[in-house]
Amino acid sequence: TQLLEQSPQFLSIQEGENLTVYCNSSSVFSSLQWYRQEPGEGPVLLVTVVTGGEVKKLKRLTFQFGDARKDSSLHITAAQPGDTGLYLCAGNTGNQFYFGTGTSLTVIP
Amino acid sequence: NAGVTQTPKFQVLKTGQSMTLQCAQDMNHEYMSWYRQDPGMGLRLIHYSVGAGITDQGEVPNGYNVSRSTTEDFPLRLLSAAPSQTSVYFCASSYGAGANTGELFFGEGSRLTVL
């Protein structure tokens, strides 16, 4: 059972464009995390959001947790080639992390 | 600065063979877990442990066994490999049992092919 659905699955954009990745679920999570994974490596944490409605900004990346704590979004402003990678959301329900299906982002110089 | 170390990085098995994927962490983390990553399916939890001597099943536990005799080590055993177990396996650890808001630290992955 896939609890978290991400969209889009693939995204190819030009450098400088903006983009939004969505992470949706019918389940409520105590926290939600976003990770980025590069080829041949394990995922690396970008951010954790805990409170419904919470918005966190990391430079050009903006993360939002839905009011009902069931969904989240990641917005990247002025994408750069270094943003290329697989973006994964992960919801926590106590001792288990459920990962989304992933969004593969390619930023073309 | 070793973090989470997985071995081997690559392995080819024949159907029916058994093997163990090793995972060790040097951060004194209580929480450890194993995931498999398949195209289009993200990461799926196989087994996890909240401390030495304690293990529990995740989403896809069938065909896999784990044990946690020490805080540092969390091996994953494939009892009788099947082609459906061809995947990339990741071990991850986190500070604190439950890891409610804790960061998962991942190893580099072990790519397993079952023929």
Short mmCIF file of C-alpha atoms in Angstrom, two decimals:
data_model
loop_
_atom_site.label_atom_id
_atom_site.label_comp_id
_atom_site.label_asym_id
_atom_site.label_seq_id
_atom_site.Cartn_x
_atom_site.Cartn_y
_atom_site.Cartn_z
CA THR A 1 0.00 0.00 0.00
CA GLN A 2 1.49 3.31 -1.11
CA LEU A 3 0.38 5.87 1.43
CA LEU A 4 2.05 8.84 -0.21
CA GLU A 5 1.63 9.84 -3.86
CA GLN A 6 3.94 12.37 -5.43
CA SER A 7 3.37 14.38 -8.58
CA PRO A 8 4.70 14.84 -11.07
CA GLN A 9 6.78 11.67 -11.34
CA PHE A 10 9.20 13.27 -13.82
CA LEU A 11 9.99 16.94 -14.39
CA SER A 12 12.42 18.45 -16.88
CA ILE A 13 12.78 22.22 -16.85
CA GLN A 14 15.14 24.97 -17.99
CA GLU A 15 17.47 26.71 -15.58
CA GLY A 16 15.76 29.69 -13.97
CA GLU A 17 12.23 28.29 -14.07
CA ASN A 18 10.08 27.71 -11.00
CA LEU A 19 8.50 24.37 -10.09
CA THR A 20 6.29 22.74 -7.47
CA VAL A 21 6.25 19.11 -6.38
CA TYR A 22 3.25 17.72 -4.54
CA CYS A 23 3.02 14.96 -1.94
CA ASN A 24 -0.50 13.76 -1.13
CA SER A 25 -2.02 11.19 1.19
CA SER A 26 -5.30 10.22 2.81
CA SER A 27 -3.41 9.50 6.04
CA VAL A 28 -2.45 11.92 8.79
CA PHE A 29 1.23 12.10 9.70
CA SER A 30 2.89 13.36 12.86
CA SER A 31 5.63 14.88 10.72
CA LEU A 32 6.65 15.02 7.11
CA GLN A 33 10.12 15.15 5.65
CA TRP A 34 11.62 15.89 2.25
CA TYR A 35 14.76 14.16 1.05
CA ARG A 36 16.89 14.53 -2.07
CA GLN A 37 18.70 11.59 -3.59
CA GLU A 38 21.46 11.64 -6.18
CA PRO A 39 22.41 8.64 -8.35
CA GLY A 40 24.31 5.96 -6.47
CA GLU A 41 23.75 7.56 -3.09
CA GLY A 42 21.28 7.39 -0.25
CA PRO A 43 18.67 10.10 0.33
CA VAL A 44 19.70 13.17 2.31
CA LEU A 45 17.29 15.15 4.47
CA LEU A 46 16.26 18.62 3.27
CA VAL A 47 13.62 19.56 5.84
CA THR A 48 11.18 18.32 8.49
CA VAL A 49 7.77 19.94 8.97
CA VAL A 50 5.69 19.12 12.03
CA THR A 51 2.83 21.59 12.44
CA GLY A 52 -0.20 21.74 10.14
CA GLY A 53 0.09 24.81 7.91
CA GLU A 54 3.80 25.15 8.62
CA VAL A 55 5.96 26.79 5.95
CA LYS A 56 9.74 26.48 5.92
CA LYS A 57 12.17 28.16 3.57
CA LEU A 58 15.68 27.02 2.73
CA LYS A 59 17.19 29.53 0.32
CA ARG A 60 15.29 28.93 -2.96
CA LEU A 61 13.28 25.99 -1.59
CA THR A 62 9.92 26.49 0.16
CA PHE A 63 8.20 23.62 1.95
CA GLN A 64 4.61 23.62 3.14
CA PHE A 65 2.74 21.13 5.34
CA GLY A 66 -1.01 20.96 4.78
CA ASP A 67 -3.36 22.16 7.50
CA ALA A 68 -4.67 18.62 8.04
CA ARG A 69 -1.12 17.18 8.05
CA LYS A 70 -1.96 14.89 5.11
CA ASP A 71 -0.11 16.60 2.28
CA SER A 72 2.89 18.74 1.51
CA SER A 73 4.48 20.69 -1.31
CA LEU A 74 7.98 21.67 -2.31
CA HIS A 75 8.46 24.81 -4.39
CA ILE A 76 11.78 25.66 -6.01
CA THR A 77 12.38 29.18 -7.27
CA ALA A 78 14.81 29.84 -10.13
CA ALA A 79 15.93 26.22 -10.46
CA GLN A 80 19.61 25.51 -11.02
CA PRO A 81 21.36 22.45 -12.51
CA GLY A 82 22.54 21.57 -9.00
CA ASP A 83 18.89 20.99 -8.03
CA THR A 84 18.79 17.94 -10.31
CA GLY A 85 17.93 14.78 -8.39
CA LEU A 86 15.19 12.56 -7.02
CA TYR A 87 12.98 14.28 -4.45
CA LEU A 88 11.21 12.08 -1.92
CA CYS A 89 8.65 12.98 0.70
CA ALA A 90 8.34 10.81 3.80
CA GLY A 91 5.56 10.76 6.38
CA ASN A 92 6.10 9.56 9.92
CA THR A 93 3.53 7.63 11.94
CA GLY A 94 5.39 6.75 15.12
CA ASN A 95 8.08 4.20 14.34
CA GLN A 96 7.52 3.95 10.61
CA PHE A 97 8.47 6.28 7.79
CA TYR A 98 6.41 5.98 4.61
CA PHE A 99 8.08 7.33 1.50
CA GLY A 100 6.42 8.81 -1.52
CA THR A 101 6.85 7.51 -5.04
CA GLY A 102 9.46 10.18 -5.84
CA THR A 103 9.84 13.04 -8.32
CA SER A 104 12.80 12.94 -10.67
CA LEU A 105 13.86 16.51 -11.47
CA THR A 106 16.21 17.48 -14.28
CA VAL A 107 17.29 21.10 -14.62
CA ILE A 108 18.74 21.84 -18.04
CA PRO A 109 21.45 24.55 -18.19
CA ASN B 1 32.85 10.26 9.83
CA ALA B 2 31.71 6.80 8.65
CA GLY B 3 27.98 7.26 9.43
CA VAL B 4 26.02 4.30 8.03
CA THR B 5 28.06 1.65 6.25
CA GLN B 6 26.51 -1.01 4.03
CA THR B 7 28.21 -4.05 2.53
CA PRO B 8 28.34 -5.37 -0.09
CA LYS B 9 27.61 -2.58 -2.60
CA PHE B 10 26.80 -5.06 -5.37
CA GLN B 11 25.72 -8.70 -5.27
CA VAL B 12 24.42 -11.20 -7.80
CA LEU B 13 22.57 -14.26 -6.51
CA LYS B 14 20.89 -17.25 -8.04
CA THR B 15 17.31 -18.06 -7.14
CA GLY B 16 17.19 -19.99 -3.88
CA GLN B 17 20.51 -18.77 -2.52
CA SER B 18 20.72 -17.02 0.82
CA MET B 19 22.79 -14.03 1.82
CA THR B 20 23.15 -11.29 4.42
CA LEU B 21 23.36 -7.56 3.77
CA GLN B 22 25.39 -5.89 6.49
CA CYS B 23 24.64 -2.50 8.02
CA ALA B 24 26.66 -0.74 10.69
CA GLN B 25 26.36 2.76 12.16
CA ASP B 26 28.77 4.58 14.44
CA MET B 27 26.44 7.36 15.63
CA ASN B 28 24.95 5.46 18.61
CA HIS B 29 21.50 5.65 17.00
CA GLU B 30 18.72 3.64 18.60
CA TYR B 31 16.56 3.45 15.48
CA MET B 32 17.68 1.44 12.45
CA SER B 33 15.73 0.33 9.40
CA TRP B 34 15.95 -1.39 6.02
CA TYR B 35 14.28 -0.17 2.84
CA ARG B 36 14.11 -1.42 -0.71
CA GLN B 37 13.91 0.98 -3.62
CA ASP B 38 12.29 -0.02 -6.87
CA PRO B 39 11.60 2.20 -9.92
CA GLY B 40 8.43 4.24 -9.54
CA MET B 41 7.78 2.98 -6.01
CA GLY B 42 9.98 5.12 -3.82
CA LEU B 43 11.38 3.49 -0.69
CA ARG B 44 9.44 0.75 1.08
CA LEU B 45 10.16 -0.24 4.67
CA ILE B 46 11.14 -3.89 5.16
CA HIS B 47 12.03 -4.12 8.88
CA TYR B 48 13.01 -1.71 11.60
CA SER B 49 14.43 -1.73 15.12
CA VAL B 50 14.03 0.76 17.96
CA GLY B 51 16.91 -0.67 19.97
CA ALA B 52 19.09 -3.71 20.60
CA GLY B 53 16.98 -6.85 20.90
CA ILE B 54 13.87 -5.23 19.41
CA THR B 55 12.76 -5.62 15.79
CA ASP B 56 9.47 -5.21 13.96
CA GLN B 57 8.03 -5.61 10.48
CA GLY B 58 7.49 -2.84 7.97
CA GLU B 59 5.44 -2.75 4.77
CA VAL B 60 7.20 -5.56 2.86
CA PRO B 61 8.78 -8.02 5.34
CA ASN B 62 8.14 -11.33 3.55
CA GLY B 63 11.31 -13.18 2.55
CA TYR B 64 13.55 -11.14 4.87
CA ASN B 65 14.79 -11.61 8.43
CA VAL B 66 16.59 -9.20 10.73
CA SER B 67 18.20 -9.22 14.16
CA ARG B 68 19.64 -6.51 16.38
CA SER B 69 22.14 -7.94 18.84
CA THR B 70 24.07 -4.66 19.22
CA THR B 71 23.25 -0.98 18.85
CA GLU B 72 25.68 -0.66 15.94
CA ASP B 73 24.67 -3.53 13.65
CA PHE B 74 21.43 -4.41 11.86
CA PRO B 75 21.93 -7.18 9.26
CA LEU B 76 19.25 -8.10 6.72
CA ARG B 77 19.01 -11.76 5.72
CA LEU B 78 17.48 -13.11 2.54
CA LEU B 79 16.58 -16.70 3.30
CA SER B 80 15.87 -17.98 -0.23
CA ALA B 81 16.38 -15.30 -2.85
CA ALA B 82 13.76 -14.76 -5.54
CA PRO B 83 13.90 -12.59 -8.70
CA SER B 84 11.26 -10.32 -7.10
CA GLN B 85 13.89 -9.35 -4.53
CA THR B 86 16.07 -7.74 -7.18
CA SER B 87 16.30 -4.18 -5.91
CA VAL B 88 18.48 -1.55 -4.29
CA TYR B 89 18.52 -1.90 -0.52
CA PHE B 90 19.14 0.98 1.87
CA CYS B 91 19.87 0.89 5.56
CA ALA B 92 19.00 4.00 7.57
CA SER B 93 19.41 5.05 11.18
CA SER B 94 18.05 7.82 13.38
CA TYR B 95 18.64 9.14 16.86
CA GLY B 96 16.00 8.15 19.38
CA ALA B 97 13.52 5.31 19.35
CA GLY B 98 10.41 6.27 17.44
CA ALA B 99 12.35 8.97 15.63
CA ASN B 100 9.23 11.11 15.48
CA THR B 101 10.99 14.05 13.96
CA GLY B 102 14.45 12.63 13.66
CA GLU B 103 16.53 12.69 10.51
CA LEU B 104 17.13 9.40 8.77
CA PHE B 105 20.78 8.87 7.85
CA PHE B 106 21.15 6.49 4.91
CA GLY B 107 23.91 4.24 3.73
CA GLU B 108 25.02 4.27 0.09
CA GLY B 109 22.88 1.28 -0.82
CA SER B 110 23.40 -2.33 -1.85
CA ARG B 111 22.37 -3.30 -5.36
CA LEU B 112 21.12 -6.89 -5.45
CA THR B 113 20.32 -8.88 -8.57
CA VAL B 114 18.65 -12.28 -8.33
CA LEU B 115 18.85 -14.41 -11.45
#
